[in-house]
C-alpha cells in the first residue's frame, strides 16, 4: 500500500481563457473543478496505475464530502483528521499559450491537538504501507519544521517520498528520505542560490543527498527530468507533446515514481516512469491526473541516458 499525507487539501478551479487581461473583463472558455491537493493527486495517480493507495491528512467539515466523493469515484481509500471550516480554493487561469497564472488561498488554521492527531494517524497507517508520500503545503500558521515531525512519524519499514521545498523539505530530509522530487525553482529556493548549468544542478542535488535524501528526482518541466543517487546520474527527455495543462504534472510524476520505487525498480526506470506520468498528465484535458493508456503510450517512447 502507498500512503499519501495531505496536510492542505484544496479545490482547484481551473479556468481556460483565450487570454488573461488584467483590469478587464475576461470570458471563460471552460471551467473545471477538482478536489485534491498534491498528496491526494498522487493517490489518484497511484490508483490509476493499478496500485493500492490510501490517503490521510486534514479535511474540513463544510466541503469535505466533495473530496470523499471524488476519492470514492477513483477507488482511493482514506481516513482524515477533520476540522471546522472549509478546504481552501485555488484558482488556475490558463490562456491559449498554455501560460498558467495561479491564485492560491491560504486556508483555515488548525489546532495543536489536530496536528498531534495527524502524527498518530501517520504512525499507525504507515506501519502498513510500503511507501509513504509527504507532499504539498501546510495549513495556515503551521511551522514548516512540522514536515520533520511528519517524516519522523513514518514507520521505519516504510520508504519515504517527499515533495516539498524550502524549510519543509530540509526539515523532512533531516529525518531521512528515500526519494525527493523538487523542480528547478524549488531546488533554487531550498538552496538559496541560482542554478546556472548542469554542473550546478547536479551539485545542488548532491547537497540534498548529503542532507539526508537517498535519491533526487529533479523535474525540468517540458525538458524532462534528472535522477541521481549521488553515484549514478540519468536524464530523460520529455516528448514534444501538446500541453493542455501543467496542473498536477508533478503529482503524476511522484505517483509513478512511487510505484516504481515500490517495485524496487532501478534508478533509470524510476526516472522514466516519472517522466511518462508527468507528460501524460499535461496531455490530459480536464483532469489533474493521467490515464493509464496515455501513460503507457508515452512510456514506450521515452529513452533514458546516463549523465
Coordinates of N, CA, C and O in Angstrom, one line a residue, residues 72-160:
X72 N -13.7 8.4 -3.6 CA -14.5 7.1 -3.8 C -14.7 6.8 -5.2 O -14.5 5.6 -5.6
X73 N -14.9 7.8 -6.1 CA -15.0 7.6 -7.5 C -13.7 7.0 -8.1 O -13.8 6.2 -9.0
X74 N -12.6 7.4 -7.6 CA -11.3 6.9 -8.1 C -10.8 5.6 -7.4 O -9.9 5.0 -7.9
X75 N -11.6 5.2 -6.4 CA -11.2 4.0 -5.7 C -10.0 4.1 -4.7 O -9.3 3.2 -4.4
X76 N -9.9 5.4 -4.2 CA -8.9 5.6 -3.2 C -9.5 5.5 -1.8 O -10.5 6.2 -1.5
X77 N -8.8 4.7 -0.9 CA -9.3 4.6 0.5 C -8.7 5.8 1.3 O -7.7 6.4 0.9
X78 N -9.4 6.2 2.3 CA -8.9 7.4 3.1 C -9.4 7.4 4.5 O -10.4 6.7 4.9
X79 N -8.7 8.1 5.4 CA -9.1 8.4 6.7 C -8.5 9.7 7.1 O -7.3 9.8 7.2
X80 N -9.3 10.7 7.3 CA -8.9 12.1 7.6 C -9.1 12.5 9.0 O -9.9 11.9 9.8
X81 N -8.3 13.5 9.4 CA -8.5 14.2 10.6 C -9.3 15.5 10.3 O -8.9 16.3 9.5
X82 N -10.5 15.6 10.9 CA -11.5 16.6 10.5 C -11.3 17.9 11.3 O -11.1 17.8 12.5
X83 N -11.6 19.0 10.6 CA -11.5 20.3 11.2 C -12.7 21.2 10.8 O -13.4 20.9 9.8
X84 N -13.0 22.2 11.6 CA -14.0 23.1 11.2 C -13.6 23.9 10.0 O -12.5 24.1 9.7
X85 N -14.6 24.5 9.4 CA -14.4 25.4 8.2 C -14.4 24.7 6.9 O -14.9 23.6 6.7
X86 N -13.8 25.4 5.9 CA -13.8 24.9 4.5 C -12.3 24.6 4.0 O -11.4 25.3 4.4
X87 N -12.2 23.7 3.1 CA -10.9 23.5 2.4 C -10.7 24.7 1.5 O -11.7 25.3 1.0
X88 N -9.5 25.1 1.3 CA -9.2 26.3 0.5 C -9.5 26.0 -1.0 O -9.6 24.9 -1.4
X89 N -9.6 27.2 -1.7 CA -9.9 27.1 -3.1 C -8.8 27.8 -3.8 O -8.4 29.0 -3.5
X90 N -8.2 27.2 -4.8 CA -7.1 27.7 -5.6 C -7.7 28.0 -7.1 O -8.3 27.1 -7.6
X91 N -7.3 29.1 -7.6 CA -7.8 29.4 -9.0 C -6.6 29.4 -9.9 O -5.5 30.0 -9.7
X92 N -6.8 28.6 -11.0 CA -5.7 28.5 -12.0 C -6.2 28.9 -13.4 O -7.2 28.4 -13.9
X93 N -5.6 30.0 -13.9 CA -6.0 30.6 -15.2 C -5.0 30.2 -16.2 O -3.8 30.4 -16.1
X94 N -5.6 29.5 -17.3 CA -4.7 29.0 -18.4 C -5.2 29.7 -19.7 O -6.3 29.6 -20.1
X95 N -4.2 30.4 -20.4 CA -4.5 31.1 -21.6 C -4.2 30.2 -22.8 O -3.8 29.0 -22.7
X96 N -4.4 30.7 -24.0 CA -4.3 29.9 -25.2 C -2.9 29.5 -25.5 O -2.6 28.6 -26.3
X97 N -1.9 30.1 -24.8 CA -0.5 29.7 -25.0 C -0.1 28.7 -23.9 O 1.1 28.4 -23.7
X98 N -1.0 28.2 -23.1 CA -0.8 27.3 -22.0 C 0.0 28.0 -20.9 O 0.6 27.3 -20.1
X99 N -0.1 29.3 -20.8 CA 0.5 30.0 -19.7 C -0.4 29.9 -18.5 O -1.6 30.2 -18.6
X100 N 0.2 29.5 -17.4 CA -0.6 29.3 -16.1 C -0.4 30.4 -15.2 O 0.8 30.8 -14.8
X101 N -1.5 31.0 -14.7 CA -1.4 32.0 -13.6 C -2.3 31.5 -12.4 O -3.4 31.1 -12.6
X102 N -1.6 31.4 -11.3 CA -2.3 30.8 -10.1 C -2.6 31.8 -9.0 O -1.8 32.7 -8.8
X103 N -3.7 31.7 -8.4 CA -4.1 32.5 -7.2 C -4.5 31.5 -6.1 O -5.6 30.8 -6.2
X104 N -3.6 31.3 -5.1 CA -3.8 30.2 -4.1 C -4.4 30.8 -2.8 O -3.8 31.8 -2.3
X105 N -5.4 30.2 -2.3 CA -6.0 30.5 -1.0 C -5.0 30.0 0.2 O -4.2 29.1 0.0
X106 N -5.2 30.6 1.3 CA -4.3 30.3 2.5 C -5.0 29.2 3.4 O -4.3 28.5 4.1
X107 N -6.3 29.1 3.3 CA -7.0 28.0 4.1 C -7.2 28.3 5.5 O -6.8 29.4 6.0
X108 N -7.7 27.4 6.2 CA -8.1 27.5 7.7 C -6.9 27.2 8.6 O -6.0 26.4 8.2
X109 N -6.9 27.8 9.8 CA -5.9 27.4 10.8 C -6.4 26.1 11.5 O -7.6 25.8 11.5
X110 N -5.5 25.4 12.1 CA -5.8 24.1 12.8 C -5.1 24.2 14.2 O -4.2 24.9 14.4
X111 N -5.7 23.3 15.1 CA -5.2 23.3 16.5 C -4.0 22.4 16.6 O -3.7 21.5 15.8
X112 N -3.2 22.6 17.7 CA -2.1 21.7 18.1 C -2.6 20.3 18.3 O -1.9 19.3 17.9
X113 N -3.8 20.2 18.9 CA -4.3 18.8 19.1 C -4.6 18.1 17.8 O -4.3 16.9 17.7
X114 N -5.1 18.8 16.8 CA -5.3 18.2 15.5 C -4.0 17.8 14.8 O -3.9 16.8 14.1
X115 N -3.0 18.6 15.0 CA -1.7 18.3 14.4 C -1.1 17.1 15.0 O -0.5 16.2 14.3
X116 N -1.3 16.9 16.3 CA -0.9 15.7 17.0 C -1.6 14.5 16.5 O -1.1 13.4 16.4
X117 N -2.9 14.7 16.3 CA -3.8 13.5 15.8 C -3.3 13.0 14.4 O -3.3 11.8 14.1
X118 N -2.8 14.0 13.6 CA -2.3 13.6 12.3 C -1.1 12.7 12.4 O -0.9 11.7 11.8
X119 N -0.2 13.1 13.3 CA 1.1 12.3 13.6 C 0.7 10.9 14.0 O 1.3 9.9 13.6
X120 N -0.2 10.8 14.9 CA -0.7 9.5 15.4 C -1.2 8.6 14.2 O -0.9 7.4 14.1
X121 N -2.0 9.3 13.4 CA -2.6 8.6 12.2 C -1.5 8.1 11.3 O -1.6 7.0 10.8
X122 N -0.5 9.0 11.0 CA 0.6 8.6 10.1 C 1.4 7.4 10.7 O 1.7 6.5 9.9
X123 N 1.7 7.5 12.0 CA 2.4 6.3 12.6 C 1.6 5.0 12.4 O 2.2 4.0 12.0
X124 N 0.4 5.1 12.6 CA -0.5 3.9 12.5 C -0.5 3.3 11.1 O -0.3 2.1 10.9
X125 N -0.9 4.2 10.1 CA -1.1 3.7 8.8 C 0.2 3.4 8.0 O 0.2 2.5 7.2
X126 N 1.2 4.2 8.3 CA 2.5 4.0 7.6 C 3.1 2.6 8.0 O 3.9 2.0 7.2
X127 N 2.7 2.1 9.2 CA 3.2 0.8 9.6 C 2.7 -0.3 8.7 O 3.2 -1.4 8.6
X128 N 1.6 0.0 7.9 CA 1.0 -1.0 7.0 C 1.3 -0.6 5.5 O 0.7 -1.2 4.6
X129 N 2.2 0.3 5.3 CA 2.4 0.9 4.0 C 3.9 0.7 3.6 O 4.8 0.9 4.4
X130 N 4.1 0.3 2.3 CA 5.5 0.1 1.8 C 6.1 1.4 1.5 O 7.3 1.6 1.5
X131 N 5.2 2.4 1.1 CA 5.7 3.7 0.7 C 4.8 4.8 1.4 O 3.6 4.6 1.5
X132 N 5.4 5.8 1.9 CA 4.6 7.0 2.5 C 5.1 8.2 1.7 O 6.3 8.5 1.7
X133 N 4.1 9.0 1.2 CA 4.4 10.2 0.4 C 4.0 11.4 1.2 O 2.8 11.5 1.6
X134 N 4.9 12.3 1.5 CA 4.6 13.6 2.1 C 4.7 14.7 1.1 O 5.8 14.9 0.5
X135 N 3.6 15.3 0.8 CA 3.6 16.2 -0.4 C 2.6 17.4 -0.2 O 1.6 17.2 0.4
X136 N 3.1 18.6 -0.6 CA 2.2 19.7 -0.6 C 2.5 20.7 0.6 O 3.5 20.6 1.3
X137 N 1.6 21.6 0.8 CA 1.8 22.7 1.7 C 1.2 22.3 3.1 O 0.9 21.1 3.4
X138 N 1.2 23.3 4.0 CA 0.8 23.1 5.4 C -0.4 24.1 5.6 O -0.5 25.2 5.0
X139 N -1.2 23.8 6.6 CA -2.3 24.8 7.0 C -1.7 26.1 7.5 O -0.5 26.2 7.9
X140 N -2.5 27.1 7.4 CA -2.1 28.5 7.8 C -1.6 28.4 9.3 O -2.3 27.9 10.2
X141 N -0.5 29.0 9.5 CA 0.1 29.1 10.9 C 0.9 28.0 11.4 O 1.5 28.0 12.4
X142 N 1.0 26.9 10.6 CA 1.8 25.7 11.0 C 3.2 25.9 10.6 O 3.5 26.2 9.4
X143 N 4.2 25.8 11.5 CA 5.6 26.0 11.2 C 6.1 24.9 10.2 O 5.7 23.8 10.2
X144 N 7.0 25.4 9.3 CA 7.5 24.5 8.3 C 8.2 23.3 8.8 O 8.4 22.2 8.2
X145 N 8.8 23.4 10.0 CA 9.5 22.3 10.7 C 8.6 21.2 11.0 O 9.1 20.1 11.3
X146 N 7.3 21.4 10.9 CA 6.3 20.3 11.1 C 6.5 19.1 10.1 O 6.2 18.0 10.4
X147 N 7.1 19.5 9.0 CA 7.4 18.4 8.0 C 8.4 17.4 8.6 O 8.3 16.2 8.2
X148 N 9.3 17.9 9.4 CA 10.2 17.0 10.1 C 9.5 16.0 11.0 O 9.8 14.9 11.1
X149 N 8.5 16.6 11.7 CA 7.7 15.7 12.6 C 6.9 14.7 11.8 O 6.8 13.5 12.3
X150 N 6.4 15.0 10.7 CA 5.7 14.1 9.8 C 6.7 13.0 9.4 O 6.4 11.8 9.4
X151 N 7.9 13.4 8.9 CA 8.8 12.4 8.4 C 9.3 11.5 9.6 O 9.4 10.2 9.4
X152 N 9.4 12.0 10.8 CA 9.8 11.2 11.9 C 8.7 10.2 12.3 O 8.9 9.1 12.9
X153 N 7.4 10.6 12.0 CA 6.3 9.7 12.4 C 6.1 8.5 11.5 O 5.5 7.5 11.8
X154 N 6.8 8.6 10.3 CA 6.6 7.5 9.3 C 7.3 6.2 9.9 O 8.5 6.3 10.3
X155 N 6.7 5.1 9.8 CA 7.3 3.9 10.3 C 8.6 3.6 9.6 O 8.7 3.8 8.4
X156 N 9.5 3.0 10.3 CA 10.9 2.8 9.7 C 10.9 1.8 8.6 O 11.8 1.8 7.7
X157 N 9.9 1.0 8.5 CA 9.8 0.0 7.4 C 9.2 0.6 6.1 O 9.2 -0.1 5.1
X158 N 8.6 1.8 6.2 CA 8.0 2.4 5.0 C 9.0 3.4 4.4 O 9.6 4.2 5.0
X159 N 9.2 3.2 3.1 CA 10.0 4.1 2.3 C 9.4 5.5 2.3 O 8.1 5.6 2.1
X160 N 10.2 6.6 2.4 CA 9.6 7.9 2.4 C 9.9 8.7 1.1 O 11.1 8.7 0.7

